[in-house]
Amino acid sequence: MSAVRLPERRGPSTPDPRPAIPNGWLGIGYSQDVGQGQVVSRHILGRDLVLFRGNSGALSVADAYCPHLGAHLGGGSVVDDCLRCPYHHWHFGQDGACTQVPYSKVVPKAGLSTWLVREINGFIFVWHHAAGAPPSWEIPPHPALSDPSYGFVATREHLFRGHPQDISENGADFAHFIAIHGWDGVKLKFTPEGHSYRVGYDTEGVDTGYGEAGTVEVDSLAVGPGYTYTHYSGERDWLMISCFTPVDPGTVYLHQLYYARRGMSPQLMRSLIDAVYAEWRKDIRIWETKAYWENPAVVAGDGPIGQFRRWYRQFYV
């Protein structure tokens, strides 16, 4: 009998019991992606969206299809602060209301479904809530980004199979820092508060795998279900800001901004970012094929995974 080659396992066969899209402010791109007078198409959160920035500089996000005859508005244009459909040139204001039909004196009540939007810390966020509830919290601006001693360095992006909860849970999974990243001896502290949690890392005398042996203080703050900013200080001072957002059920879009205190050489900063991203890829390989157990067999030393999951549950209806 000839050998039969079985297909390679690419993901768990058990269904994921979690909602595919958590509730909250979710990042859908960078502010720099949408210039004044531009229209940008994006498929994310299981929806086709258009982002457009009026001549006033204000940004709007709407569902992508015209309520008239269904044209995709990504091929449209900005006129003043309105989005003009490419098909029949209907105009829609930033609130989604139809403001003009060039061949009719009657302006219909039909409009676009728009999203609440925020631009904070270089990212574009929209508010998603499965039950339609309004925002109950906000993402705060990071003080370092208004400090002229810090400068933008780079972006990184990755699309992979997974769930945003798994990425956020990484901060509470203390044992994985040893097994995956080799941070043996690192002291960590997990502190949840409201819609945020903070993890502090004491890496004195430890090689973090980020190309920095010696004293490195790491302070990571997660806000909501899919956003973190992590400040590395010590011999070098730099910042990593990450958004991880569902594109469709089971697919996550990770996008990051990196900043550093001015004076660090570009070559050194690129080396640090490459080292950091190599560590992210180690995690991504796990996330892409792992199953989710509602009652995992955790042991002492795993970290506050149960505490984290109780905290994260607030982002599900």
mmCIF file of C-alpha atoms in Angstrom:
data_model
loop_
_atom_site.group_PDB
_atom_site.id
_atom_site.type_symbol
_atom_site.label_atom_id
_atom_site.label_comp_id
_atom_site.label_asym_id
_atom_site.label_seq_id
_atom_site.Cartn_x
_atom_site.Cartn_y
_atom_site.Cartn_z
ATOM 1 C CA MET A 1 0.000 0.000 0.000
ATOM 2 C CA SER A 2 1.385 3.385 -0.921
ATOM 3 C CA ALA A 3 1.663 6.055 1.759
ATOM 4 C CA VAL A 4 -1.070 8.674 1.829
ATOM 5 C CA ARG A 5 0.060 12.224 2.505
ATOM 6 C CA LEU A 6 -2.323 13.802 4.980
ATOM 7 C CA PRO A 7 -3.077 17.514 4.632
ATOM 8 C CA GLU A 8 -1.087 19.827 6.853
ATOM 9 C CA ARG A 9 -3.043 21.145 9.809
ATOM 10 C CA ARG A 10 -3.673 24.851 9.348
ATOM 11 C CA GLY A 11 -5.950 25.641 12.257
ATOM 12 C CA PRO A 12 -8.103 24.122 14.985
ATOM 13 C CA SER A 13 -11.058 21.949 14.025
ATOM 14 C CA THR A 14 -12.942 23.017 17.157
ATOM 15 C CA PRO A 15 -15.161 26.090 16.686
ATOM 16 C CA ASP A 16 -14.125 29.263 18.484
ATOM 17 C CA PRO A 17 -16.880 30.181 20.978
ATOM 18 C CA ARG A 18 -15.874 33.850 21.158
ATOM 19 C CA PRO A 19 -17.533 36.601 19.128
ATOM 20 C CA ALA A 20 -15.332 37.249 16.106
ATOM 21 C CA ILE A 21 -15.331 41.023 16.644
ATOM 22 C CA PRO A 22 -15.073 42.419 20.184
ATOM 23 C CA ASN A 23 -16.807 45.639 21.166
ATOM 24 C CA GLY A 24 -14.889 48.886 21.451
ATOM 25 C CA TRP A 25 -12.625 51.265 19.577
ATOM 26 C CA LEU A 26 -10.853 49.248 16.872
ATOM 27 C CA GLY A 27 -8.018 50.472 14.668
ATOM 28 C CA ILE A 28 -8.626 50.373 10.920
ATOM 29 C CA GLY A 29 -5.489 52.097 9.635
ATOM 30 C CA TYR A 30 -3.063 54.969 10.018
ATOM 31 C CA SER A 31 -4.080 58.625 9.923
ATOM 32 C CA GLN A 32 -1.370 59.181 7.323
ATOM 33 C CA ASP A 33 -3.209 56.755 4.993
ATOM 34 C CA VAL A 34 -5.923 59.309 4.181
ATOM 35 C CA GLY A 35 -4.772 62.697 2.926
ATOM 36 C CA GLN A 36 -6.926 65.780 2.567
ATOM 37 C CA GLY A 37 -9.402 65.320 -0.274
ATOM 38 C CA GLN A 38 -8.694 61.586 -0.550
ATOM 39 C CA VAL A 39 -10.989 58.547 -0.555
ATOM 40 C CA VAL A 40 -9.593 55.194 0.636
ATOM 41 C CA SER A 41 -11.280 51.777 0.439
ATOM 42 C CA ARG A 42 -10.815 49.242 3.208
ATOM 43 C CA HIS A 43 -12.210 45.797 3.972
ATOM 44 C CA ILE A 44 -12.112 45.297 7.736
ATOM 45 C CA LEU A 45 -14.466 44.243 10.557
ATOM 46 C CA GLY A 46 -16.178 42.025 8.007
ATOM 47 C CA ARG A 47 -17.337 45.096 6.081
ATOM 48 C CA ASP A 48 -16.405 47.103 3.022
ATOM 49 C CA LEU A 49 -15.724 50.659 4.179
ATOM 50 C CA VAL A 50 -14.665 53.960 2.670
ATOM 51 C CA LEU A 51 -12.600 56.544 4.502
ATOM 52 C CA PHE A 52 -12.631 60.102 3.209
ATOM 53 C CA ARG A 53 -11.073 63.311 4.443
ATOM 54 C CA GLY A 54 -12.812 66.542 3.530
ATOM 55 C CA ASN A 55 -11.078 69.746 2.579
ATOM 56 C CA SER A 56 -11.545 70.908 6.172
ATOM 57 C CA GLY A 57 -9.331 67.999 7.268
ATOM 58 C CA ALA A 58 -12.118 66.124 9.056
ATOM 59 C CA LEU A 59 -12.168 62.354 8.523
ATOM 60 C CA SER A 60 -15.294 60.253 7.953
ATOM 61 C CA VAL A 61 -15.807 56.497 7.710
ATOM 62 C CA ALA A 62 -18.865 54.972 6.028
ATOM 63 C CA ASP A 63 -20.108 51.713 4.583
ATOM 64 C CA ALA A 64 -18.849 51.488 1.030
ATOM 65 C CA TYR A 65 -21.981 51.103 -1.102
ATOM 66 C CA CYS A 66 -24.191 53.896 -2.371
ATOM 67 C CA PRO A 67 -27.838 53.576 -1.226
ATOM 68 C CA HIS A 68 -28.958 54.649 -4.717
ATOM 69 C CA LEU A 69 -27.920 51.814 -7.056
ATOM 70 C CA GLY A 70 -25.126 50.199 -5.080
ATOM 71 C CA ALA A 71 -21.950 51.698 -6.553
ATOM 72 C CA HIS A 72 -18.788 51.205 -4.520
ATOM 73 C CA LEU A 73 -17.897 54.655 -3.226
ATOM 74 C CA GLY A 74 -14.181 53.901 -3.126
ATOM 75 C CA GLY A 75 -14.069 55.157 -6.699
ATOM 76 C CA GLY A 76 -15.709 58.420 -5.691
ATOM 77 C CA SER A 77 -14.192 61.803 -4.975
ATOM 78 C CA VAL A 78 -14.271 64.483 -2.305
ATOM 79 C CA VAL A 79 -16.057 67.737 -3.099
ATOM 80 C CA ASP A 80 -15.556 70.226 -0.272
ATOM 81 C CA ASP A 81 -16.416 68.043 2.740
ATOM 82 C CA CYS A 82 -18.748 65.686 0.845
ATOM 83 C CA LEU A 83 -18.187 62.308 -0.772
ATOM 84 C CA ARG A 84 -19.393 62.184 -4.381
ATOM 85 C CA CYS A 85 -20.537 58.841 -5.784
ATOM 86 C CA PRO A 86 -18.672 57.838 -8.973
ATOM 87 C CA TYR A 87 -21.845 56.475 -10.594
ATOM 88 C CA HIS A 88 -24.499 59.242 -10.553
ATOM 89 C CA HIS A 89 -22.619 61.939 -8.597
ATOM 90 C CA TRP A 90 -24.884 61.924 -5.568
ATOM 91 C CA HIS A 91 -23.228 63.842 -2.719
ATOM 92 C CA PHE A 92 -23.081 62.640 0.880
ATOM 93 C CA GLY A 93 -22.037 64.743 3.855
ATOM 94 C CA GLN A 94 -19.730 63.635 6.617
ATOM 95 C CA ASP A 95 -22.741 62.506 8.641
ATOM 96 C CA GLY A 96 -23.788 60.247 5.748
ATOM 97 C CA ALA A 97 -26.831 62.294 4.727
ATOM 98 C CA CYS A 98 -27.438 62.856 1.017
ATOM 99 C CA THR A 99 -26.910 66.564 0.339
ATOM 100 C CA GLN A 100 -27.269 66.812 -3.434
ATOM 101 C CA VAL A 101 -28.529 64.916 -6.497
ATOM 102 C CA PRO A 102 -27.315 66.889 -9.533
ATOM 103 C CA TYR A 103 -30.263 65.991 -11.767
ATOM 104 C CA SER A 104 -33.074 66.235 -9.190
ATOM 105 C CA LYS A 105 -34.544 69.032 -7.100
ATOM 106 C CA VAL A 106 -35.597 66.468 -4.506
ATOM 107 C CA VAL A 107 -32.895 65.300 -2.102
ATOM 108 C CA PRO A 108 -33.808 61.807 -0.838
ATOM 109 C CA LYS A 109 -33.648 60.807 2.794
ATOM 110 C CA ALA A 110 -31.455 57.840 1.871
ATOM 111 C CA GLY A 111 -27.958 58.119 3.283
ATOM 112 C CA LEU A 112 -24.783 56.255 4.132
ATOM 113 C CA SER A 113 -24.260 54.255 7.286
ATOM 114 C CA THR A 114 -21.418 56.065 9.023
ATOM 115 C CA TRP A 115 -19.151 55.060 11.891
ATOM 116 C CA LEU A 116 -18.027 57.014 14.919
ATOM 117 C CA VAL A 117 -14.376 57.766 14.287
ATOM 118 C CA ARG A 118 -11.388 58.960 16.310
ATOM 119 C CA GLU A 119 -7.846 59.812 15.238
ATOM 120 C CA ILE A 120 -5.512 59.208 18.150
ATOM 121 C CA ASN A 121 -1.798 58.433 18.406
ATOM 122 C CA GLY A 122 -1.429 58.157 14.639
ATOM 123 C CA PHE A 123 -4.235 55.621 14.152
ATOM 124 C CA ILE A 124 -7.805 55.740 12.859
ATOM 125 C CA PHE A 125 -10.306 54.060 15.179
ATOM 126 C CA VAL A 126 -13.980 53.282 14.680
ATOM 127 C CA TRP A 127 -16.477 52.320 17.355
ATOM 128 C CA HIS A 128 -18.018 48.865 17.036
ATOM 129 C CA HIS A 129 -20.659 47.467 19.375
ATOM 130 C CA ALA A 130 -22.728 44.411 18.480
ATOM 131 C CA ALA A 131 -25.755 45.768 20.371
ATOM 132 C CA GLY A 132 -25.376 49.310 19.049
ATOM 133 C CA ALA A 133 -24.367 50.831 22.395
ATOM 134 C CA PRO A 134 -22.555 54.205 22.254
ATOM 135 C CA PRO A 135 -18.942 54.652 23.416
ATOM 136 C CA SER A 136 -18.451 54.325 27.158
ATOM 137 C CA TRP A 137 -14.687 54.945 27.160
ATOM 138 C CA GLU A 138 -11.989 56.543 25.022
ATOM 139 C CA ILE A 139 -8.404 55.821 24.010
ATOM 140 C CA PRO A 140 -6.170 58.460 25.614
ATOM 141 C CA PRO A 141 -3.427 60.288 23.704
ATOM 142 C CA HIS A 142 0.066 59.110 24.523
ATOM 143 C CA PRO A 143 2.113 61.948 26.057
ATOM 144 C CA ALA A 144 5.329 60.905 24.299
ATOM 145 C CA LEU A 145 3.785 61.604 20.897
ATOM 146 C CA SER A 146 3.408 65.290 21.732
ATOM 147 C CA ASP A 147 6.991 65.400 23.022
ATOM 148 C CA PRO A 148 9.277 66.909 20.336
ATOM 149 C CA SER A 149 12.161 64.797 21.598
ATOM 150 C CA TYR A 150 10.495 61.720 20.046
ATOM 151 C CA GLY A 151 10.324 61.108 16.316
ATOM 152 C CA PHE A 152 8.460 58.693 14.057
ATOM 153 C CA VAL A 153 10.610 55.828 12.775
ATOM 154 C CA ALA A 154 8.622 53.124 10.975
ATOM 155 C CA THR A 155 5.452 51.108 10.502
ATOM 156 C CA ARG A 156 5.001 47.343 10.457
ATOM 157 C CA GLU A 157 1.967 45.358 9.254
ATOM 158 C CA HIS A 158 0.978 41.711 9.256
ATOM 159 C CA LEU A 159 -2.171 39.799 8.277
ATOM 160 C CA PHE A 160 -2.647 36.421 9.940
ATOM 161 C CA ARG A 161 -5.155 33.871 11.178
ATOM 162 C CA GLY A 162 -6.199 34.428 14.766
ATOM 163 C CA HIS A 163 -8.381 36.311 17.214
ATOM 164 C CA PRO A 164 -7.566 39.684 18.821
ATOM 165 C CA GLN A 165 -8.107 38.288 22.319
ATOM 166 C CA ASP A 166 -5.126 35.969 21.864
ATOM 167 C CA ILE A 167 -2.844 38.886 21.043
ATOM 168 C CA SER A 168 -3.998 40.850 24.065
ATOM 169 C CA GLU A 169 -3.747 37.758 26.292
ATOM 170 C CA ASN A 170 -0.041 37.553 25.509
ATOM 171 C CA GLY A 171 0.625 40.218 28.124
ATOM 172 C CA ALA A 172 -0.848 38.032 30.884
ATOM 173 C CA ASP A 173 0.773 34.800 29.664
ATOM 174 C CA PHE A 174 3.920 35.121 31.727
ATOM 175 C CA ALA A 175 5.183 31.593 30.980
ATOM 176 C CA HIS A 176 5.341 32.222 27.233
ATOM 177 C CA PHE A 177 7.937 34.962 27.772
ATOM 178 C CA ILE A 178 10.277 32.215 28.961
ATOM 179 C CA ALA A 179 9.320 29.466 26.508
ATOM 180 C CA ILE A 180 8.968 31.552 23.337
ATOM 181 C CA HIS A 181 11.125 34.618 23.951
ATOM 182 C CA GLY A 182 13.758 33.335 26.396
ATOM 183 C CA TRP A 183 13.119 35.985 29.045
ATOM 184 C CA ASP A 184 14.074 33.743 31.957
ATOM 185 C CA GLY A 185 14.112 35.689 35.217
ATOM 186 C CA VAL A 186 11.928 38.556 34.063
ATOM 187 C CA LYS A 187 9.569 39.905 36.721
ATOM 188 C CA LEU A 188 6.145 40.945 35.477
ATOM 189 C CA LYS A 189 3.165 42.640 37.066
ATOM 190 C CA PHE A 190 -0.353 42.611 35.586
ATOM 191 C CA THR A 191 -2.731 45.392 36.678
ATOM 192 C CA PRO A 192 -6.247 45.603 35.166
ATOM 193 C CA GLU A 193 -8.291 48.767 35.636
ATOM 194 C CA GLY A 194 -11.549 49.522 33.832
ATOM 195 C CA HIS A 195 -11.078 49.211 30.080
ATOM 196 C CA SER A 196 -7.275 49.044 30.387
ATOM 197 C CA TYR A 197 -4.602 46.835 31.797
ATOM 198 C CA ARG A 198 -0.946 47.542 32.411
ATOM 199 C CA VAL A 199 1.938 45.078 32.392
ATOM 200 C CA GLY A 200 5.301 46.091 33.802
ATOM 201 C CA TYR A 201 8.434 44.155 32.912
ATOM 202 C CA ASP A 202 11.610 44.173 34.995
ATOM 203 C CA THR A 203 14.342 43.009 32.622
ATOM 204 C CA GLU A 204 17.437 44.037 34.549
ATOM 205 C CA GLY A 205 20.340 41.839 33.513
ATOM 206 C CA VAL A 206 18.180 39.889 31.077
ATOM 207 C CA ASP A 207 18.577 39.556 27.318
ATOM 208 C CA THR A 208 15.056 40.306 26.091
ATOM 209 C CA GLY A 209 15.762 38.998 22.608
ATOM 210 C CA TYR A 210 15.280 42.545 21.305
ATOM 211 C CA GLY A 211 18.984 43.107 20.879
ATOM 212 C CA GLU A 212 19.258 44.778 24.279
ATOM 213 C CA ALA A 213 21.025 42.974 27.090
ATOM 214 C CA GLY A 214 21.182 44.770 30.416
ATOM 215 C CA THR A 215 18.673 47.037 32.098
ATOM 216 C CA VAL A 216 15.526 47.585 30.074
ATOM 217 C CA GLU A 217 12.322 48.864 31.649
ATOM 218 C CA VAL A 218 9.194 47.937 29.724
ATOM 219 C CA ASP A 219 5.793 49.463 30.431
ATOM 220 C CA SER A 220 2.904 48.183 28.314
ATOM 221 C CA LEU A 221 -0.634 49.573 28.473
ATOM 222 C CA ALA A 222 -3.549 47.871 26.709
ATOM 223 C CA VAL A 223 -6.655 49.982 26.149
ATOM 224 C CA GLY A 224 -9.733 48.147 24.955
ATOM 225 C CA PRO A 225 -9.779 44.859 23.048
ATOM 226 C CA GLY A 226 -7.230 45.586 20.319
ATOM 227 C CA TYR A 227 -4.750 48.347 21.147
ATOM 228 C CA THR A 228 -1.499 48.532 23.131
ATOM 229 C CA TYR A 229 1.376 50.912 23.526
ATOM 230 C CA THR A 230 4.658 49.748 24.925
ATOM 231 C CA HIS A 231 7.422 52.036 26.156
ATOM 232 C CA TYR A 232 10.987 50.718 26.316
ATOM 233 C CA SER A 233 13.356 52.796 28.410
ATOM 234 C CA GLY A 234 16.840 52.393 29.794
ATOM 235 C CA GLU A 235 19.950 52.690 27.664
ATOM 236 C CA ARG A 236 17.609 53.365 24.723
ATOM 237 C CA ASP A 237 14.201 54.990 24.726
ATOM 238 C CA TRP A 238 11.578 54.010 22.178
ATOM 239 C CA LEU A 239 7.883 53.307 21.755
ATOM 240 C CA MET A 240 5.840 50.645 19.955
ATOM 241 C CA ILE A 241 2.112 51.236 19.371
ATOM 242 C CA SER A 242 0.041 48.324 18.076
ATOM 243 C CA CYS A 243 -3.502 47.811 16.790
ATOM 244 C CA PHE A 244 -4.876 44.335 16.082
ATOM 245 C CA THR A 245 -8.260 44.252 14.433
ATOM 246 C CA PRO A 246 -10.405 41.519 12.841
ATOM 247 C CA VAL A 247 -10.597 41.755 9.063
ATOM 248 C CA ASP A 248 -13.045 38.862 8.817
ATOM 249 C CA PRO A 249 -13.829 36.163 11.391
ATOM 250 C CA GLY A 250 -10.567 34.355 12.065
ATOM 251 C CA THR A 251 -8.269 36.896 10.380
ATOM 252 C CA VAL A 252 -6.438 39.696 12.187
ATOM 253 C CA TYR A 253 -4.737 42.812 10.827
ATOM 254 C CA LEU A 254 -1.780 43.846 13.000
ATOM 255 C CA HIS A 255 -0.472 47.340 12.301
ATOM 256 C CA GLN A 256 2.151 49.174 14.325
ATOM 257 C CA LEU A 257 3.879 52.527 14.666
ATOM 258 C CA TYR A 258 7.385 52.877 16.103
ATOM 259 C CA TYR A 259 8.837 56.032 17.641
ATOM 260 C CA ALA A 260 12.227 56.694 19.218
ATOM 261 C CA ARG A 261 13.846 59.466 21.189
ATOM 262 C CA ARG A 262 15.753 61.667 18.779
ATOM 263 C CA GLY A 263 19.461 60.991 18.648
ATOM 264 C CA MET A 264 19.221 57.217 18.240
ATOM 265 C CA SER A 265 20.889 56.191 14.999
ATOM 266 C CA PRO A 266 18.481 55.034 12.259
ATOM 267 C CA GLN A 267 20.534 51.880 11.750
ATOM 268 C CA LEU A 268 20.260 50.954 15.434
ATOM 269 C CA MET A 269 16.526 51.643 15.485
ATOM 270 C CA ARG A 270 15.955 49.504 12.398
ATOM 271 C CA SER A 271 17.889 46.680 14.050
ATOM 272 C CA LEU A 272 15.746 46.968 17.178
ATOM 273 C CA ILE A 273 12.521 46.956 15.162
ATOM 274 C CA ASP A 274 13.665 43.928 13.171
ATOM 275 C CA ALA A 275 14.472 42.121 16.423
ATOM 276 C CA VAL A 276 11.101 43.034 17.928
ATOM 277 C CA TYR A 277 9.230 41.925 14.855
ATOM 278 C CA ALA A 278 11.093 38.609 14.811
ATOM 279 C CA GLU A 279 9.649 38.017 18.288
ATOM 280 C CA TRP A 280 6.159 38.945 17.067
ATOM 281 C CA ARG A 281 6.476 36.373 14.282
ATOM 282 C CA LYS A 282 7.221 33.678 16.860
ATOM 283 C CA ASP A 283 3.927 34.495 18.561
ATOM 284 C CA ILE A 284 2.031 34.695 15.269
ATOM 285 C CA ARG A 285 3.084 31.145 14.359
ATOM 286 C CA ILE A 286 1.430 29.955 17.579
ATOM 287 C CA TRP A 287 -1.716 32.077 17.236
ATOM 288 C CA GLU A 288 -2.359 30.911 13.685
ATOM 289 C CA THR A 289 -2.813 27.259 14.667
ATOM 290 C CA LYS A 290 -3.905 27.304 18.318
ATOM 291 C CA ALA A 291 -7.320 26.301 19.622
ATOM 292 C CA TYR A 292 -9.166 28.281 22.286
ATOM 293 C CA TRP A 293 -10.181 26.464 25.473
ATOM 294 C CA GLU A 294 -12.725 28.207 27.694
ATOM 295 C CA ASN A 295 -11.395 26.268 30.694
ATOM 296 C CA PRO A 296 -7.672 25.779 30.074
ATOM 297 C CA ALA A 297 -5.541 23.601 32.346
ATOM 298 C CA VAL A 298 -3.449 26.459 33.749
ATOM 299 C CA VAL A 299 -0.891 25.955 36.510
ATOM 300 C CA ALA A 300 1.004 28.188 38.908
ATOM 301 C CA GLY A 301 3.526 30.212 36.932
ATOM 302 C CA ASP A 302 1.372 30.599 33.817
ATOM 303 C CA GLY A 303 0.423 34.114 34.866
ATOM 304 C CA PRO A 304 -2.969 35.744 35.519
ATOM 305 C CA ILE A 305 -4.711 34.255 32.469
ATOM 306 C CA GLY A 306 -8.014 33.777 34.295
ATOM 307 C CA GLN A 307 -7.898 37.354 35.578
ATOM 308 C CA PHE A 308 -7.152 38.595 32.078
ATOM 309 C CA ARG A 309 -10.064 36.667 30.553
ATOM 310 C CA ARG A 310 -12.495 38.052 33.118
ATOM 311 C CA TRP A 311 -11.250 41.529 32.205
ATOM 312 C CA TYR A 312 -11.531 40.906 28.441
ATOM 313 C CA ARG A 313 -15.068 39.529 28.759
ATOM 314 C CA GLN A 314 -16.384 43.101 29.064
ATOM 315 C CA PHE A 315 -15.769 43.541 25.314
ATOM 316 C CA TYR A 316 -18.349 40.896 24.414
ATOM 317 C CA VAL A 317 -22.128 41.374 24.605
#
